[in-house]
XYZ file of C-alpha atoms in Angstrom:
295
model
C 11.476 63.532 47.643
C 13.913 60.915 49.075
C 10.108 58.991 50.616
C 8.903 59.175 47.146
C 12.019 57.961 45.002
C 12.166 54.692 47.499
C 8.244 53.993 46.870
C 8.553 54.814 43.784
C 11.523 52.419 43.202
C 10.217 49.572 45.622
C 6.632 49.559 43.222
C 8.940 49.491 39.890
C 10.326 46.925 41.297
C 7.333 45.297 42.422
C 6.136 45.178 38.876
C 9.169 44.193 36.975
C 9.411 41.116 39.354
C 5.542 40.223 38.453
C 6.702 40.712 34.896
C 9.514 38.656 34.760
C 7.919 35.916 36.859
C 4.728 35.660 34.477
C 6.971 36.005 31.498
C 8.726 32.839 33.263
C 5.438 31.151 33.533
C 4.599 31.989 30.025
C 7.383 30.337 29.634
C 7.032 27.581 31.660
C 3.448 26.706 29.980
C 5.205 26.820 26.319
C 7.834 24.397 27.196
C 5.517 21.903 28.899
C 2.956 22.187 25.641
C 6.378 21.574 23.471
C 7.139 19.097 25.616
C 3.651 17.593 25.027
C 3.562 18.138 21.746
C 7.043 16.634 21.323
C 5.784 13.174 22.671
C 2.495 12.922 20.871
C 4.792 13.346 17.607
C 7.132 10.386 19.098
C 4.207 8.565 19.755
C 3.015 8.949 16.399
C 5.812 8.336 14.652
C 6.356 4.861 16.969
C 2.510 3.865 16.444
C 3.437 4.887 12.546
C 6.271 2.888 12.491
C 4.813 -0.052 13.954
C 2.199 0.022 11.736
C 4.469 -0.495 9.046
C 6.477 -3.044 10.171
C 3.611 -4.989 10.670
C 1.692 -3.840 7.311
C 4.997 -4.757 5.067
C 5.019 -8.654 7.157
C 1.241 -9.021 6.498
C 2.285 -8.125 2.285
C 5.083 -10.704 2.230
C 3.575 -13.644 4.028
C 0.436 -13.224 1.555
C 3.237 -12.687 -1.654
C 4.957 -16.042 0.138
C 0.970 -18.152 0.448
C 0.449 -17.487 -3.291
C 4.467 -18.070 -4.417
C 3.382 -21.790 -1.937
C 0.486 -22.268 -4.154
C 1.543 -21.363 -7.181
C 4.525 -23.291 -7.277
C 3.000 -26.446 -5.523
C 4.502 -26.725 -2.155
C 6.124 -24.481 0.966
C 9.441 -25.591 0.176
C 9.254 -24.843 -3.846
C 7.607 -21.142 -2.644
C 10.584 -20.405 -0.389
C 12.782 -21.173 -3.140
C 11.134 -18.742 -5.485
C 11.041 -16.287 -2.787
C 14.431 -16.093 -2.105
C 15.108 -15.786 -6.422
C 12.775 -13.040 -6.564
C 14.645 -11.309 -3.844
C 17.870 -12.126 -4.676
C 17.216 -11.267 -8.355
C 15.042 -7.900 -7.496
C 18.789 -6.372 -6.196
C 19.948 -6.470 -9.432
C 16.909 -5.238 -11.099
C 14.879 -1.990 -11.095
C 11.832 -3.193 -9.177
C 11.031 -4.156 -5.490
C 10.117 -7.577 -4.039
C 6.424 -7.751 -4.344
C 6.431 -6.270 -7.788
C 8.252 -8.659 -9.503
C 6.580 -11.622 -6.776
C 3.757 -10.533 -8.437
C 4.505 -10.758 -12.253
C 6.156 -14.349 -10.812
C 2.395 -15.217 -9.183
C 0.830 -14.097 -12.627
C 3.246 -15.914 -14.829
C 3.360 -19.536 -12.733
C -0.624 -19.237 -12.851
C -0.901 -19.703 -16.195
C 1.756 -22.145 -16.444
C 4.834 -19.972 -17.956
C 8.066 -20.433 -15.289
C 9.220 -17.487 -14.783
C 13.202 -18.005 -14.847
C 16.063 -15.487 -14.541
C 16.090 -15.484 -18.145
C 12.402 -14.504 -18.862
C 12.700 -11.947 -16.098
C 15.704 -10.726 -17.099
C 14.055 -10.018 -20.647
C 11.327 -8.023 -18.898
C 13.673 -5.700 -16.284
C 15.687 -4.794 -20.013
C 12.870 -4.237 -21.794
C 11.620 -1.678 -19.115
C 14.792 -0.111 -18.418
C 14.395 1.692 -21.934
C 10.642 3.333 -21.455
C 9.551 5.424 -19.016
C 6.970 4.086 -17.555
C 8.784 1.171 -16.738
C 6.314 -0.421 -13.687
C 3.642 -0.426 -16.517
C 5.618 -1.819 -18.951
C 6.609 -4.822 -16.509
C 3.153 -5.283 -16.015
C 2.510 -5.472 -19.821
C 4.656 -7.824 -20.433
C 3.559 -10.124 -17.759
C 0.093 -9.288 -19.130
C 0.915 -10.420 -22.596
C 2.743 -13.879 -21.727
C 0.243 -14.798 -18.936
C -2.351 -14.675 -21.670
C -0.908 -15.343 -25.047
C 0.349 -18.888 -23.391
C -3.686 -19.670 -23.097
C -4.024 -18.695 -27.105
C -5.535 -15.276 -29.080
C -3.425 -12.629 -28.769
C -4.192 -10.429 -30.599
C -2.765 -6.331 -31.223
C -4.494 -4.907 -28.424
C -2.050 -7.098 -25.784
C 0.538 -6.053 -28.555
C 0.059 -2.035 -28.250
C 0.177 -2.978 -24.534
C 3.763 -2.537 -24.923
C 4.171 -1.091 -28.392
C 2.509 2.138 -26.504
C 4.959 2.094 -24.209
C 7.530 2.931 -26.511
C 8.932 -0.616 -27.531
C 8.855 -1.595 -30.858
C 7.230 -5.019 -31.166
C 6.152 -5.300 -34.223
C 9.192 -4.481 -35.797
C 11.091 -7.290 -33.648
C 8.312 -9.828 -34.768
C 8.491 -8.388 -38.602
C 12.889 -9.565 -38.589
C 11.800 -12.627 -36.594
C 8.927 -14.480 -37.821
C 8.087 -12.318 -40.994
C 4.976 -11.145 -40.126
C 3.476 -7.773 -40.485
C 1.045 -6.221 -37.900
C -2.571 -6.954 -39.989
C -0.923 -10.708 -39.947
C -0.331 -10.497 -36.609
C -3.618 -10.037 -35.920
C -5.048 -13.067 -37.352
C -2.176 -15.772 -36.133
C -2.169 -14.605 -32.696
C -5.720 -16.201 -32.858
C -4.875 -19.546 -32.758
C -2.373 -21.366 -29.331
C 0.538 -21.985 -31.809
C 0.522 -19.030 -33.195
C -0.008 -17.400 -29.996
C 2.994 -19.700 -29.152
C 5.633 -18.629 -31.970
C 4.539 -14.908 -31.727
C 5.881 -15.495 -27.637
C 9.062 -17.373 -28.022
C 10.227 -15.287 -30.975
C 8.682 -11.572 -28.880
C 11.524 -13.077 -26.068
C 14.638 -13.432 -28.204
C 13.828 -10.503 -30.073
C 12.875 -8.377 -27.144
C 16.375 -9.979 -25.251
C 18.256 -9.480 -28.485
C 17.358 -5.983 -28.904
C 17.399 -5.312 -25.170
C 20.040 -6.755 -23.345
C 22.170 -5.265 -20.893
C 19.953 -2.351 -20.423
C 19.323 -3.158 -16.925
C 22.774 -3.786 -16.379
C 23.791 0.183 -17.236
C 20.710 0.795 -14.513
C 22.465 -0.287 -12.075
C 24.138 2.907 -10.987
C 21.236 4.815 -11.052
C 19.231 6.714 -8.434
C 16.087 4.698 -9.090
C 18.148 1.800 -9.002
C 20.040 2.704 -5.693
C 16.280 4.372 -3.767
C 15.096 0.538 -5.055
C 17.755 -1.472 -3.142
C 17.361 0.965 -0.207
C 13.644 0.456 -0.314
C 14.376 -4.121 -0.787
C 17.067 -3.431 1.768
C 14.388 -1.806 4.326
C 11.566 -3.990 3.666
C 13.385 -6.947 4.011
C 14.551 -4.928 7.720
C 10.709 -4.465 8.449
C 9.826 -8.214 7.865
C 12.229 -9.645 9.657
C 11.341 -7.280 12.684
C 7.984 -8.204 11.834
C 7.764 -11.934 11.830
C 8.883 -11.901 15.415
C 6.378 -10.221 16.478
C 3.512 -11.082 14.504
C 2.937 -14.328 16.425
C 2.146 -12.295 19.498
C 0.125 -9.709 17.696
C -2.138 -12.150 15.934
C -2.667 -13.754 19.255
C -3.064 -10.353 20.771
C -5.593 -9.386 18.118
C -7.599 -12.911 18.236
C -7.943 -12.058 21.501
C -9.142 -9.132 21.891
C -11.780 -10.573 18.780
C -12.599 -13.451 20.969
C -13.267 -10.021 24.184
C -15.639 -8.240 21.742
C -17.558 -11.375 20.938
C -18.120 -12.068 24.773
C -19.267 -8.426 25.566
C -21.788 -8.651 22.484
C -24.453 -10.119 24.488
C -24.320 -6.898 26.776
C -24.299 -4.712 23.630
C -26.702 -5.996 22.730
C -28.486 -5.428 26.318
C -27.697 -1.913 26.672
C -28.907 -1.839 22.260
C -32.238 -2.496 23.737
C -32.773 -0.195 26.749
C -31.261 2.318 24.555
C -34.187 1.678 21.876
C -36.549 1.062 24.730
C -35.876 4.585 26.322
C -35.793 6.460 22.323
C -39.058 5.054 22.057
C -40.303 6.356 24.836
C -39.293 9.631 24.177
C -40.513 9.200 21.031
C -44.058 8.284 22.416
C -43.860 11.559 24.542
C -43.199 13.851 21.359
C -46.089 12.015 19.770
C -48.286 12.804 22.331
C -47.545 16.633 22.826
C -48.094 15.944 19.079
C -51.329 15.149 18.903
C -52.574 17.100 21.384
C -51.499 20.168 19.900
C -52.889 19.439 16.705
C -56.451 18.557 18.713
C -56.277 22.151 19.960
C -55.464 23.866 16.946
C -58.184 21.303 14.941
C -60.376 22.441 17.728
C -59.705 26.302 17.412
C -60.281 25.905 13.763
C -64.225 24.078 14.548
C -64.685 26.454 16.846
C -63.259 29.692 14.377
């Protein structure tokens, strides 16, 4: 009995050690898989972060080039970009959004002053679709300065809850129907725009300042700070990234003859396979036709 108990104890101990060993192996496997997943996620996060930085830098570079173009010089474009960046921190809009508005206005012959921008942001502050209101005001002033300002354009901001027709009736004494005809000429459109800017400024003055403590403005400023930081980092690495992509493009172009040769070889091999299949198909068709003739 003693020997049997010893054997049972030894077997039990062996089984336990095997089970523990198996568990340890599984744990090691899980740990290794988790480590690989962690490294993969870390690599993915790094790649996404680098891509985000480069995308922001590329966007800022494109906006800066457009600003240089509409203002007439690199110096003026730099000043415009600095003005927009500063104004953005005192509004609910990003640098990119304000820069696009600036470019559209400047290209149409309107000087995007701080007073005009403040009128836009104050008016947009009282609407639910603030970005849509900014874009609508930008389009109205950009188109209106060229003449042909009609109800369709004015309705773009009226539909967002801005009492534009009431303001214009008070400022120039024109009703909604009269504005349609009055705005068809360049002179009439100019009068409407001046009255609209004056009326909007007086009606909604200070609306943006009331929102400076809001969460939306806080998030906007955080986004601006983050974009500026990414742009600063991106500008440092941008030259080498451009150099790398140019070299990569040159390398791909260098291998084009080789790729062309590989393509011809592949085409030749596929042509031989296709001919073989066609010969087999023709032989089968010949046999079928012969059997049918004999039948």
